[in-house]
Amino acid sequence: MTETFAAQTDSADLRARPGAGAQLSEQISEAAARRTKSRDVRPLLRLVPYALRHKGQLVMASLWLLASTAASLGLTATARGAIDNGFKDGGSQLNLWFLVLGANALFLGLATAIRYFYVTKSGERVIADLRKGLFERILTLDPSFYAKMRTGEVLSRLTTDIALIETLMTTSVSYAIRNALTLVGGTILLFIVSPKLTAFVLLIVPVLIVPLFVFGRTVRKLTVRSQDRFAGAVGFAGESVDAIETVQAFGREASSIARFGQAVEEAFGVSLIRMRARALMTALIIIVMFGGVTLVLWLGAQDVIAGRMSTGALLQFVLLSVFSAAAVGALGESWGDVQKAAGAMERIDELMRSQAAIAAPPVPVTLPEPPVGQVSMTDVGFTYPGRPDLPALRGFSLTVRPGETVALVGPSGAGKSTVFRLLLRFYDPQSGVVSVDGVDVRDADPVAVRNRFAWVSQEAPLFSGSANENIRFGRDTASDAEVREAAREAQALTFVEALPEGFDTPLGERGKSLSGGQRQRMAIARALVRDAPILLLDEATSALDAESEQLVQMALDQAMETRTTIVIAHRLATVLRADRIVVMEDGRVVEEGTHASLITQGGLYARLADLQFRVT
């Protein structure tokens, strides 16, 4: 019981958020913001619509919650009856009363089990709905949102914050309601059994609560300070492990270990102060609690001797006092869970209320069928969010005809990759028009627009699934034969078949079990199996060796024959095969033509060709 009282002061856990930054001051400021929000429990009201979807489960959980609480308090009455009546007439009724007591205990066990099932089922169902809804919202938010919020912060809300709410919905709510009912029912029964002793108990309560509030607040503050410092340490550790090759390559193991150790020692120092404060508080609680219990029992014993109270009534009073005291302590602990869950729900609701800047119009225009494979950008001006003084495109215009291959060439920062992002409608331009197959992309459904493209990015991100799953990510309806053919065309078939389980071999997180060139060939296979009319290649062969590049380029040439293709490339092989070369600088088109004509002009392309391709 003492530990139950004390546990409420140490309810803040030390779990660090996944992907947290390494800067300690940033961690502490974020934690302080979360604590400010957690004082307001109103965000939890946003769970009500999810809960009301399962009214039947909630009704059953409530009924059995009442039944288990009544059975719990009923134990005190049956125990009193067994003591007061079981020994009368030579114990003739003893067996009957203990049979009643056993039946009460049996019903309590069954009611508690059924209550647990329905409460947990209802809570898990609500959390499942919330988790699905949150992930759905996350995937609909556009890149401009993620430019302002770190991915680790988003994942923290999907994991750690959801876990806090799950604890509340599956355990703490039931626990709190049951203890509240126990406290109310127990207090009423205490007054019925002995108003005098109940009055003494109520006099002890303020004396018990004072150290809880005085020391409890101090302990909670110290716990949070320790949590903040430890979260910073774990965040730094996560970054160090994620970049382990960089840490080792620069010989920073010792400094990283020292930095982590310093943060851990700071957290330990705060925890040491917290432990001393809690130890003192625990001592005060024990002295007050058991001193008060001893006094009340002594007064009760005097009443029993004087005949003012039966032995069974004293036993019932003691049991009710224990139940009520435990309920008070448990409610304090549950309140801590409620506050943590409220703060978590505030963070989750922030995501749920976020609106994607890129969304389908109320009545989207249907793209023509069959696909034409034409793209056009007219006088487009675009600036990335957060960079208003650095326009990425300035009056940019480009038209790519069906089946044409156009290469975008220019120095870094010219705006080449921005063209792809606007075509895929990750962003909308501030001025000008971007159209696909003659339809302004802002008038169409973004999903329909993106279905017209197969994109191979320079980073070639993969997933932790199998090779089969990674290729089929381009088109989940692709047959095994089509997956195999795409791998063959991308020159990936040989190394995939050499994997331990072939196409079913898991590739590890981000495909790290593969080399850079292998990952890029897998990304090309994924684009080829998509069978989209427009192919976007962003340095698609940059990570390949000369031999693999030649083989993959042959596959891409074959794929480009039947598709409209836009290529961002610095390598001469790709540029030479383009029908047109568009040279960009500072977000504008500065030159346009074939390789030979641009070399003859002696402009920017000729200089780039001389520097990058070594062409004279």
Coordinates of C-alpha atoms in Angstrom, one line a residue:
M1 CA 0.0 0.0 0.0
T2 CA 2.9 2.3 0.8
E3 CA 4.4 1.7 -2.6
T4 CA 1.1 2.4 -4.2
F5 CA 1.1 5.9 -2.6
A6 CA 4.7 6.5 -3.5
A7 CA 4.4 5.2 -7.1
Q8 CA 2.3 8.2 -8.1
T9 CA 5.2 10.5 -7.7
D10 CA 7.4 8.5 -10.0
S11 CA 5.0 7.9 -12.9
A12 CA 7.0 9.7 -15.6
D13 CA 8.9 7.1 -17.6
L14 CA 12.3 7.4 -19.1
R15 CA 11.4 6.4 -22.7
A16 CA 13.2 8.5 -25.3
R17 CA 11.5 9.5 -28.5
P18 CA 12.7 7.7 -31.6
G19 CA 14.8 9.9 -33.9
A20 CA 15.2 12.6 -31.3
G21 CA 17.9 15.2 -31.9
A22 CA 21.2 15.3 -30.0
Q23 CA 21.0 18.8 -28.8
L24 CA 20.2 18.7 -25.1
S25 CA 18.7 22.1 -24.9
E26 CA 16.3 21.4 -27.7
Q27 CA 15.2 18.2 -25.9
I28 CA 14.5 20.1 -22.7
S29 CA 12.6 22.8 -24.4
E30 CA 10.4 20.3 -26.3
A31 CA 9.8 18.4 -23.1
A32 CA 8.8 21.6 -21.3
A33 CA 6.3 22.4 -24.1
R34 CA 4.8 18.9 -23.7
R35 CA 4.5 19.3 -20.0
T36 CA 2.6 22.5 -20.4
K37 CA 0.2 20.8 -22.7
S38 CA -0.2 17.8 -20.4
R39 CA -1.8 19.8 -17.7
D40 CA -4.9 20.2 -19.8
V41 CA -6.8 16.9 -20.1
R42 CA -9.3 18.2 -22.6
P43 CA -7.5 16.8 -25.6
L44 CA -8.6 13.3 -24.4
L45 CA -12.1 14.3 -25.3
R46 CA -11.0 13.8 -28.9
L47 CA -11.0 10.1 -28.2
V48 CA -14.7 10.1 -27.6
P49 CA -15.7 9.7 -31.3
Y50 CA -13.5 6.7 -31.6
A51 CA -14.9 5.1 -28.5
L52 CA -18.5 5.7 -29.5
R53 CA -18.0 3.6 -32.6
H54 CA -18.0 0.6 -30.3
K55 CA -20.9 1.4 -27.9
G56 CA -21.8 -2.3 -27.3
Q57 CA -18.3 -3.1 -26.0
L58 CA -18.4 0.0 -23.8
V59 CA -21.7 -1.0 -22.3
M60 CA -20.5 -4.5 -21.5
A61 CA -17.3 -3.1 -20.0
S62 CA -19.2 -0.7 -17.8
L63 CA -21.6 -3.3 -16.5
W64 CA -18.9 -5.7 -15.5
L65 CA -16.9 -2.8 -14.0
L66 CA -19.8 -2.1 -11.7
A67 CA -20.3 -5.8 -10.9
S68 CA -16.6 -6.4 -10.1
T69 CA -16.5 -3.3 -7.8
A70 CA -19.7 -4.4 -6.0
A71 CA -18.2 -7.9 -5.5
S72 CA -15.0 -6.4 -4.2
L73 CA -16.8 -4.3 -1.6
G74 CA -19.1 -7.2 -0.9
L75 CA -16.2 -9.3 0.4
T76 CA -16.0 -7.0 3.4
A77 CA -19.7 -7.7 4.2
T78 CA -19.5 -11.4 3.8
A79 CA -16.3 -11.5 5.8
R80 CA -18.0 -9.6 8.6
G81 CA -21.0 -12.0 8.5
A82 CA -18.7 -15.0 8.7
I83 CA -17.0 -13.7 11.8
D84 CA -20.1 -12.4 13.6
N85 CA -22.5 -15.2 12.7
G86 CA -20.3 -18.2 11.8
F87 CA -19.3 -19.0 15.4
K88 CA -22.8 -18.7 16.8
D89 CA -24.6 -21.9 18.1
G90 CA -21.4 -23.8 18.2
G91 CA -20.4 -22.9 14.7
S92 CA -23.4 -24.4 13.0
Q93 CA -23.5 -21.6 10.4
L94 CA -19.8 -21.4 9.9
N95 CA -19.7 -23.6 6.7
L96 CA -22.6 -21.7 5.2
W97 CA -21.0 -18.3 5.7
F98 CA -17.7 -19.4 4.4
L99 CA -19.5 -20.9 1.4
V100 CA -21.1 -17.5 0.8
L101 CA -17.7 -15.9 1.2
G102 CA -16.2 -18.3 -1.4
A103 CA -19.1 -17.7 -3.8
N104 CA -18.4 -14.0 -3.5
A105 CA -14.8 -14.5 -4.2
L106 CA -15.6 -16.7 -7.2
F107 CA -18.0 -14.1 -8.6
L108 CA -15.4 -11.4 -8.0
G109 CA -12.8 -13.4 -10.0
L110 CA -15.2 -14.0 -12.9
A111 CA -16.4 -10.4 -13.0
T112 CA -12.9 -9.1 -12.9
A113 CA -11.8 -11.4 -15.8
I114 CA -14.8 -10.4 -17.9
R115 CA -14.3 -6.8 -17.0
Y116 CA -10.7 -7.0 -18.0
F117 CA -11.6 -8.7 -21.4
Y118 CA -14.2 -6.1 -22.4
V119 CA -12.2 -3.1 -21.2
T120 CA -9.0 -4.2 -22.9
K121 CA -10.8 -5.2 -26.0
S122 CA -12.6 -1.8 -26.2
G123 CA -9.4 0.1 -25.5
E124 CA -7.3 -1.9 -28.1
R125 CA -10.1 -1.4 -30.7
V126 CA -10.0 2.4 -30.1
I127 CA -6.2 2.4 -30.3
A128 CA -6.2 0.3 -33.5
D129 CA -8.6 2.8 -35.1
L130 CA -6.6 5.8 -33.9
R131 CA -3.3 4.2 -35.1
K132 CA -4.7 3.5 -38.6
G133 CA -6.2 7.0 -38.8
L134 CA -3.0 8.6 -37.8
F135 CA -0.9 6.6 -40.2
E136 CA -3.4 7.4 -43.0
R137 CA -3.0 11.1 -42.2
I138 CA 0.8 10.9 -42.1
L139 CA 0.9 9.4 -45.6
T140 CA -1.3 12.1 -47.0
L141 CA 0.8 15.0 -45.8
D142 CA 3.0 16.5 -48.4
P143 CA 6.8 17.1 -48.4
S144 CA 6.3 20.8 -47.3
F145 CA 4.9 19.5 -44.0
Y146 CA 8.0 17.3 -43.4
A147 CA 10.2 20.2 -44.2
K148 CA 8.9 21.8 -41.0
M149 CA 8.6 18.7 -38.8
R150 CA 11.3 16.0 -38.3
T151 CA 10.6 12.5 -39.3
G152 CA 11.6 11.3 -35.9
E153 CA 9.1 13.5 -34.3
V154 CA 6.3 12.1 -36.5
L155 CA 7.4 8.5 -35.7
S156 CA 7.5 9.4 -32.0
R157 CA 3.8 10.4 -32.2
L158 CA 3.0 7.2 -34.0
T159 CA 4.8 5.0 -31.5
T160 CA 5.6 6.5 -28.0
D161 CA 2.6 8.8 -27.9
I162 CA 0.2 6.1 -29.1
A163 CA 1.6 3.8 -26.4
L164 CA 0.8 6.3 -23.7
I165 CA -2.8 6.5 -24.9
E166 CA -2.9 2.7 -25.2
T167 CA -1.9 2.4 -21.5
L168 CA -4.7 4.8 -20.6
M169 CA -7.4 3.2 -22.7
T170 CA -6.6 -0.4 -21.9
T171 CA -5.5 -0.1 -18.2
S172 CA -5.6 3.3 -16.5
V173 CA -9.2 4.2 -17.4
S174 CA -10.6 1.0 -16.0
Y175 CA -8.3 1.1 -13.0
A176 CA -9.2 4.7 -12.3
I177 CA -13.0 4.2 -12.6
R178 CA -12.9 1.0 -10.5
N179 CA -10.9 2.8 -7.8
A180 CA -13.1 5.8 -7.8
L181 CA -16.2 3.6 -7.4
T182 CA -14.3 1.7 -4.6
L183 CA -13.5 4.9 -2.8
V184 CA -17.0 6.2 -3.0
G185 CA -18.6 2.9 -2.0
G186 CA -16.0 2.2 0.6
T187 CA -16.4 5.6 2.2
I188 CA -20.2 5.2 2.4
L189 CA -19.8 1.8 4.0
L190 CA -17.3 3.1 6.4
F191 CA -19.8 5.7 7.7
I192 CA -22.4 3.0 8.0
V193 CA -20.1 0.6 10.0
S194 CA -18.6 3.3 12.3
P195 CA -19.1 7.0 11.9
K196 CA -16.7 7.7 14.8
L197 CA -13.8 5.7 13.4
T198 CA -14.4 7.1 9.9
A199 CA -14.1 10.6 11.3
F200 CA -10.7 9.7 12.7
V201 CA -9.6 8.3 9.3
L202 CA -10.7 11.5 7.6
L203 CA -8.6 13.5 10.0
I204 CA -5.5 11.5 9.1
V205 CA -6.0 12.0 5.3
P206 CA -4.9 15.7 5.3
V207 CA -1.8 14.8 7.3
L208 CA -1.0 12.1 4.7
I209 CA -1.7 14.2 1.7
V210 CA 0.6 17.1 2.7
P211 CA 3.9 15.2 2.3
L212 CA 2.5 13.7 -0.9
F213 CA 2.0 17.1 -2.4
V214 CA 5.0 18.8 -1.0
F215 CA 7.6 16.1 -1.7
G216 CA 5.6 14.6 -4.6
R217 CA 5.9 17.8 -6.7
T218 CA 9.6 18.0 -6.0
V219 CA 10.0 14.3 -7.0
R220 CA 8.0 14.7 -10.2
K221 CA 10.1 17.8 -11.2
L222 CA 13.3 15.9 -10.6
T223 CA 12.0 12.9 -12.5
V224 CA 11.2 15.0 -15.5
R225 CA 14.6 16.7 -15.4
S226 CA 16.2 13.3 -15.3
Q227 CA 14.0 12.2 -18.2
D228 CA 14.9 15.3 -20.3
R229 CA 18.6 14.7 -19.9
F230 CA 18.4 11.0 -20.5
A231 CA 16.3 11.6 -23.6
G232 CA 19.0 13.9 -24.9
A233 CA 21.6 11.3 -24.3
V234 CA 19.6 8.6 -26.0
G235 CA 18.8 10.9 -29.0
F236 CA 22.5 11.5 -29.4
A237 CA 23.2 7.8 -29.1
G238 CA 20.6 7.0 -31.8
E239 CA 22.2 9.4 -34.2
S240 CA 25.7 8.0 -33.5
V241 CA 24.6 4.4 -34.1
D242 CA 22.7 5.4 -37.2
A243 CA 25.9 7.1 -38.5
I244 CA 28.3 4.5 -37.1
E245 CA 30.4 4.4 -40.2
T246 CA 30.9 8.1 -40.2
V247 CA 31.7 8.1 -36.5
Q248 CA 34.3 5.4 -36.9
A249 CA 35.7 6.9 -40.1
F250 CA 36.4 10.2 -38.4
G251 CA 37.7 8.5 -35.2
R252 CA 35.0 10.1 -33.1
E253 CA 34.2 7.1 -30.9
A254 CA 36.0 8.4 -27.8
S255 CA 34.4 11.9 -28.0
S256 CA 30.9 10.4 -28.7
I257 CA 31.3 8.0 -25.7
A258 CA 32.4 10.9 -23.5
R259 CA 29.5 13.0 -24.6
F260 CA 27.0 10.3 -23.9
G261 CA 28.6 9.4 -20.6
Q262 CA 28.4 13.1 -19.5
A263 CA 24.7 13.2 -20.3
V264 CA 24.1 9.9 -18.5
E265 CA 26.0 11.2 -15.4
E266 CA 24.0 14.4 -15.4
A267 CA 20.8 12.3 -15.5
F268 CA 22.1 10.1 -12.7
G269 CA 23.0 13.1 -10.6
V270 CA 19.4 14.4 -10.8
S271 CA 18.0 10.9 -10.2
L272 CA 20.1 10.7 -7.0
I273 CA 18.5 13.9 -5.6
R274 CA 15.1 12.5 -6.6
M275 CA 15.8 9.2 -4.8
R276 CA 16.7 11.0 -1.6
A277 CA 13.6 13.1 -1.7
R278 CA 11.4 10.1 -2.4
A279 CA 13.1 8.1 0.4
L280 CA 12.3 10.9 2.9
M281 CA 8.7 11.1 1.6
T282 CA 8.2 7.3 1.8
A283 CA 9.4 7.4 5.5
L284 CA 6.9 10.2 6.3
I285 CA 4.1 8.3 4.6
I286 CA 4.9 5.1 6.5
I287 CA 5.1 6.8 9.8
V288 CA 1.8 8.7 9.3
M289 CA -0.1 5.9 7.7
F290 CA 0.8 3.1 10.1
G291 CA 0.7 5.4 13.1
G292 CA -2.8 6.4 12.1
V293 CA -3.9 2.8 11.4
T294 CA -2.6 1.7 14.8
L295 CA -4.6 4.5 16.5
V296 CA -7.8 3.6 14.6
L297 CA -7.4 -0.1 15.4
W298 CA -6.8 0.7 19.1
L299 CA -10.0 2.8 19.2
G300 CA -11.9 0.1 17.4
A301 CA -10.6 -2.5 19.8
Q302 CA -11.8 -0.4 22.7
D303 CA -15.3 -0.3 21.1
V304 CA -15.2 -4.1 20.7
I305 CA -14.3 -4.6 24.3
A306 CA -17.1 -2.1 25.4
G307 CA -19.6 -3.9 23.2
R308 CA -20.2 -0.9 20.9
M309 CA -18.8 -2.8 17.9
S310 CA -18.7 -6.4 16.9
T311 CA -15.5 -8.2 15.9
G312 CA -16.8 -8.7 12.4
A313 CA -17.6 -5.0 12.1
L314 CA -14.0 -4.1 13.1
L315 CA -12.7 -6.5 10.5
Q316 CA -15.0 -5.0 7.9
F317 CA -13.9 -1.5 8.9
V318 CA -10.2 -2.5 8.5
L319 CA -10.8 -4.1 5.1
L320 CA -12.8 -1.0 3.9
S321 CA -10.0 1.3 5.1
V322 CA -7.4 -0.7 3.2
F323 CA -9.5 -0.8 0.1
S324 CA -10.2 3.0 0.3
A325 CA -6.6 3.9 1.1
A326 CA -5.3 1.8 -1.8
A327 CA -7.9 3.5 -4.1
V328 CA -6.7 6.9 -3.1
G329 CA -3.1 6.0 -4.0
A330 CA -4.1 4.3 -7.2
L331 CA -6.2 7.3 -8.3
G332 CA -3.1 9.5 -7.9
E333 CA -1.1 7.2 -10.1
S334 CA -3.9 7.0 -12.6
W335 CA -4.0 10.8 -12.7
G336 CA -0.4 10.9 -13.8
D337 CA -1.2 8.5 -16.6
V338 CA -4.1 10.7 -17.6
Q339 CA -1.9 13.8 -17.8
K340 CA 0.7 12.0 -19.8
A341 CA -1.9 10.6 -22.2
A342 CA -3.5 14.1 -22.6
G343 CA -0.1 15.5 -23.6
A344 CA 0.4 12.6 -26.0
M345 CA -3.1 13.1 -27.5
E346 CA -2.4 16.8 -28.0
R347 CA 0.6 15.9 -30.1
I348 CA -1.3 13.3 -32.0
D349 CA -4.2 15.6 -32.6
E350 CA -1.8 18.2 -34.0
L351 CA -1.0 15.7 -36.8
M352 CA -4.6 14.6 -37.2
R353 CA -5.7 18.3 -37.7
S354 CA -2.8 19.0 -40.2
Q355 CA -4.1 19.5 -43.7
A356 CA -2.1 18.6 -46.8
A357 CA -1.3 21.6 -49.0
I358 CA -1.6 19.2 -51.9
A359 CA -5.0 17.7 -52.2
A360 CA -7.6 16.7 -54.8
P361 CA -10.1 19.4 -55.7
P362 CA -13.8 18.7 -54.8
V363 CA -14.5 17.6 -58.4
P364 CA -11.2 16.5 -59.9
V365 CA -10.7 16.5 -63.7
T366 CA -10.2 13.1 -65.1
L367 CA -6.9 12.5 -67.0
P368 CA -7.4 11.2 -70.6
E369 CA -7.4 7.5 -71.2
P370 CA -5.4 5.9 -72.7
P371 CA -2.5 8.0 -71.4
V372 CA -0.9 10.4 -73.8
G373 CA 2.5 10.8 -72.1
Q374 CA 2.9 14.6 -72.5
V375 CA 4.0 17.1 -69.9
S376 CA 4.2 20.9 -70.0
M377 CA 5.4 23.6 -67.7
T378 CA 4.5 27.2 -68.7
D379 CA 6.2 30.2 -67.1
V380 CA 6.5 28.4 -63.8
G381 CA 7.8 30.3 -60.7
F382 CA 8.4 28.3 -57.5
T383 CA 10.0 28.9 -54.1
Y384 CA 10.4 26.2 -51.5
P385 CA 8.7 26.8 -48.1
G386 CA 11.1 28.5 -45.7
R387 CA 13.3 29.8 -48.5
P388 CA 11.3 32.8 -49.9
D389 CA 14.5 34.6 -51.0
L390 CA 15.9 31.7 -53.1
P391 CA 13.5 31.0 -56.0
A392 CA 14.1 27.5 -57.4
L393 CA 12.4 28.2 -60.7
R394 CA 12.0 31.6 -62.4
G395 CA 9.7 31.7 -65.4
F396 CA 10.5 28.2 -66.3
S397 CA 8.9 26.7 -69.4
L398 CA 9.2 23.2 -70.9
T399 CA 7.1 21.0 -73.1
V400 CA 7.9 17.3 -73.6
R401 CA 6.1 15.5 -76.4
P402 CA 4.8 11.9 -76.2
G403 CA 7.7 9.5 -76.6
E404 CA 10.3 12.2 -76.5
T405 CA 13.4 11.9 -74.4
V406 CA 14.6 15.2 -72.8
A407 CA 17.7 15.6 -70.7
L408 CA 17.9 18.4 -68.0
V409 CA 21.5 19.6 -67.5
G410 CA 22.9 22.3 -65.4
P411 CA 25.0 23.1 -62.4
S412 CA 23.9 22.0 -58.9
G413 CA 21.0 24.2 -57.6
A414 CA 19.8 25.0 -61.1
G415 CA 16.4 23.6 -60.3
K416 CA 16.5 20.3 -62.2
S417 CA 15.1 18.1 -59.3
T418 CA 12.5 20.8 -58.6
V419 CA 11.0 20.1 -62.0
F420 CA 10.4 16.5 -61.0
R421 CA 8.9 17.5 -57.7
L422 CA 6.4 19.8 -59.4
L423 CA 5.5 17.2 -62.1
L424 CA 4.9 14.7 -59.3
R425 CA 2.9 17.4 -57.5
F426 CA 4.8 17.2 -54.3
Y427 CA 4.5 21.0 -54.5
D428 CA 2.4 23.5 -56.4
P429 CA 4.1 26.4 -58.1
Q430 CA 3.4 30.0 -56.9
S431 CA 2.9 31.0 -60.6
G432 CA 2.5 29.4 -63.9
V433 CA 0.9 26.1 -65.0
V434 CA 2.1 22.5 -64.8
S435 CA 0.1 20.1 -66.9
V436 CA 0.1 16.4 -67.6
D437 CA -1.6 15.1 -70.7
G438 CA -3.2 18.5 -71.2
V439 CA -4.7 18.7 -67.7
D440 CA -3.5 21.3 -65.1
V441 CA -2.3 19.1 -62.2
R442 CA -4.0 21.3 -59.7
D443 CA -7.4 20.3 -61.2
A444 CA -6.6 16.6 -61.1
D445 CA -6.3 14.1 -58.3
P446 CA -2.7 13.9 -57.2
V447 CA -2.8 10.1 -57.1
A448 CA -4.0 10.0 -60.7
V449 CA -1.2 12.4 -61.8
R450 CA 1.5 10.4 -60.0
N451 CA 0.2 7.2 -61.6
R452 CA 1.3 8.6 -65.0
F453 CA 5.0 8.6 -63.8
A454 CA 7.7 6.1 -62.9
W455 CA 10.4 7.8 -60.9
V456 CA 14.0 6.7 -60.2
S457 CA 15.5 9.1 -57.6
Q458 CA 19.2 9.6 -57.1
E459 CA 19.0 8.2 -53.5
A460 CA 17.2 5.0 -54.6
P461 CA 15.5 4.3 -51.3
L462 CA 14.5 0.7 -50.6
F463 CA 12.4 -1.0 -47.9
S464 CA 13.3 -3.7 -45.5
G465 CA 11.1 -6.3 -47.3
S466 CA 12.2 -8.9 -49.8
A467 CA 13.6 -8.1 -53.3
N468 CA 10.2 -9.3 -54.6
E469 CA 8.3 -6.8 -52.4
N470 CA 10.6 -4.0 -53.3
I471 CA 10.2 -4.4 -57.0
R472 CA 6.5 -5.1 -56.8
F473 CA 6.2 -1.8 -54.8
G474 CA 6.1 -0.2 -58.3
R475 CA 3.0 -2.1 -59.1
D476 CA 1.5 -4.5 -56.6
T477 CA -0.5 -6.4 -59.2
A478 CA 2.6 -7.3 -61.1
S479 CA 3.0 -11.1 -61.7
D480 CA 6.1 -13.0 -60.6
A481 CA 7.1 -13.2 -64.3
E482 CA 6.8 -9.4 -64.7
V483 CA 8.9 -8.9 -61.5
R484 CA 11.6 -11.2 -62.8
E485 CA 11.6 -9.5 -66.3
A486 CA 11.9 -6.1 -64.7
A487 CA 14.9 -7.3 -62.6
R488 CA 16.5 -8.8 -65.8
E489 CA 16.0 -5.5 -67.7
A490 CA 17.6 -3.5 -64.8
Q491 CA 20.5 -5.9 -64.7
A492 CA 19.5 -7.0 -61.2
L493 CA 18.5 -10.6 -61.9
T494 CA 22.0 -12.1 -61.4
F495 CA 22.7 -10.7 -57.9
V496 CA 19.1 -11.2 -56.8
E497 CA 19.1 -14.9 -57.7
A498 CA 22.5 -15.1 -55.8
L499 CA 20.8 -14.0 -52.6
P500 CA 20.2 -16.8 -50.0
E501 CA 16.5 -17.0 -50.7
G502 CA 16.5 -15.4 -54.1
F503 CA 13.6 -12.9 -54.7
D504 CA 12.3 -13.7 -51.2
T505 CA 15.4 -12.6 -49.4
P506 CA 14.8 -9.7 -46.9
L507 CA 17.1 -6.8 -47.9
G508 CA 17.4 -5.3 -44.4
E509 CA 16.6 -1.7 -43.3
R510 CA 16.7 0.6 -46.3
G511 CA 18.2 -2.2 -48.3
K512 CA 21.6 -1.8 -46.6
S513 CA 22.5 -5.4 -47.3
L514 CA 23.0 -4.4 -51.0
S515 CA 25.7 -2.2 -52.5
G516 CA 24.9 1.3 -53.8
G517 CA 24.8 0.1 -57.4
Q518 CA 22.6 -2.9 -56.5
R519 CA 20.2 -0.6 -54.7
Q520 CA 20.0 1.6 -57.7
R521 CA 19.3 -1.3 -60.1
M522 CA 16.5 -2.5 -57.8
A523 CA 15.1 1.0 -57.9
I524 CA 15.2 0.9 -61.7
A525 CA 13.5 -2.5 -61.7
R526 CA 10.8 -1.0 -59.5
A527 CA 10.3 1.8 -62.0
L528 CA 10.2 -0.5 -65.0
V529 CA 7.6 -2.8 -63.5
R530 CA 5.3 0.2 -62.9
D531 CA 4.8 0.4 -66.7
A532 CA 3.9 4.1 -66.5
P533 CA 3.8 6.3 -69.7
I534 CA 6.3 8.9 -68.4
L535 CA 9.7 7.9 -67.0
L536 CA 11.6 10.3 -64.6
L537 CA 15.3 9.5 -64.2
D538 CA 17.2 11.5 -61.6
E539 CA 20.8 10.4 -62.0
A540 CA 19.5 6.8 -62.3
T541 CA 23.0 5.4 -63.2
S542 CA 25.1 7.5 -60.9
A543 CA 26.0 4.7 -58.5
L544 CA 26.9 2.1 -61.2
D545 CA 30.3 1.1 -62.4
A546 CA 31.1 1.5 -66.1
E547 CA 30.1 -2.0 -67.1
S548 CA 26.8 -2.1 -65.1
E549 CA 26.0 1.4 -66.4
Q550 CA 26.4 0.3 -70.0
L551 CA 24.1 -2.7 -69.4
V552 CA 21.5 -0.7 -67.5
Q553 CA 21.6 2.0 -70.1
M554 CA 20.7 -0.5 -72.7
A555 CA 17.7 -1.5 -70.6
L556 CA 16.7 2.1 -70.1
D557 CA 17.1 2.8 -73.8
Q558 CA 14.7 0.0 -74.5
A559 CA 12.3 1.3 -71.9
M560 CA 12.5 4.9 -73.2
E561 CA 11.5 3.8 -76.7
T562 CA 7.9 3.4 -75.6
R563 CA 7.8 6.1 -72.9
T564 CA 8.1 9.8 -72.6
T565 CA 11.3 10.3 -70.6
I566 CA 12.9 13.2 -68.7
V567 CA 16.4 12.6 -67.5
I568 CA 18.6 14.5 -65.1
A569 CA 22.1 13.4 -65.9
H570 CA 25.7 14.5 -66.0
R571 CA 27.0 11.5 -67.8
L572 CA 27.6 11.8 -71.5
A573 CA 26.1 8.5 -72.4
T574 CA 22.6 9.5 -71.3
V575 CA 22.8 13.0 -72.7
L576 CA 23.9 11.8 -76.2
R577 CA 20.8 9.6 -76.4
A578 CA 18.4 12.5 -75.6
D579 CA 16.2 14.0 -78.4
R580 CA 16.7 17.4 -76.7
I581 CA 19.0 18.8 -74.0
V582 CA 17.6 21.6 -71.9
V583 CA 20.3 23.5 -70.1
M584 CA 19.2 25.2 -66.8
E585 CA 20.8 27.8 -64.6
D586 CA 19.3 29.7 -61.7
G587 CA 15.9 28.2 -62.3
R588 CA 15.7 29.2 -66.0
V589 CA 16.2 27.6 -69.4
V590 CA 19.4 29.2 -70.8
E591 CA 20.1 26.8 -73.7
E592 CA 18.2 24.1 -75.6
G593 CA 19.2 21.8 -78.5
T594 CA 21.1 18.6 -79.3
H595 CA 24.5 17.8 -78.0
A596 CA 26.3 18.8 -81.2
S597 CA 24.5 22.1 -81.6
L598 CA 25.1 23.1 -77.9
I599 CA 28.8 22.2 -78.2
T600 CA 29.0 24.5 -81.2
Q601 CA 27.3 27.4 -79.4
G602 CA 30.1 27.4 -76.8
G603 CA 27.8 28.4 -74.0
L604 CA 27.2 26.9 -70.5
Y605 CA 26.6 23.4 -71.9
A606 CA 29.9 23.5 -73.7
R607 CA 31.7 24.5 -70.5
L608 CA 29.9 21.8 -68.5
A609 CA 30.7 19.2 -71.1
D610 CA 34.4 20.2 -71.0
L611 CA 34.5 20.1 -67.2
Q612 CA 32.3 17.1 -66.4
F613 CA 32.4 15.0 -69.5
R614 CA 35.8 15.9 -70.7
V615 CA 34.5 16.6 -74.2
T616 CA 36.3 19.1 -76.5

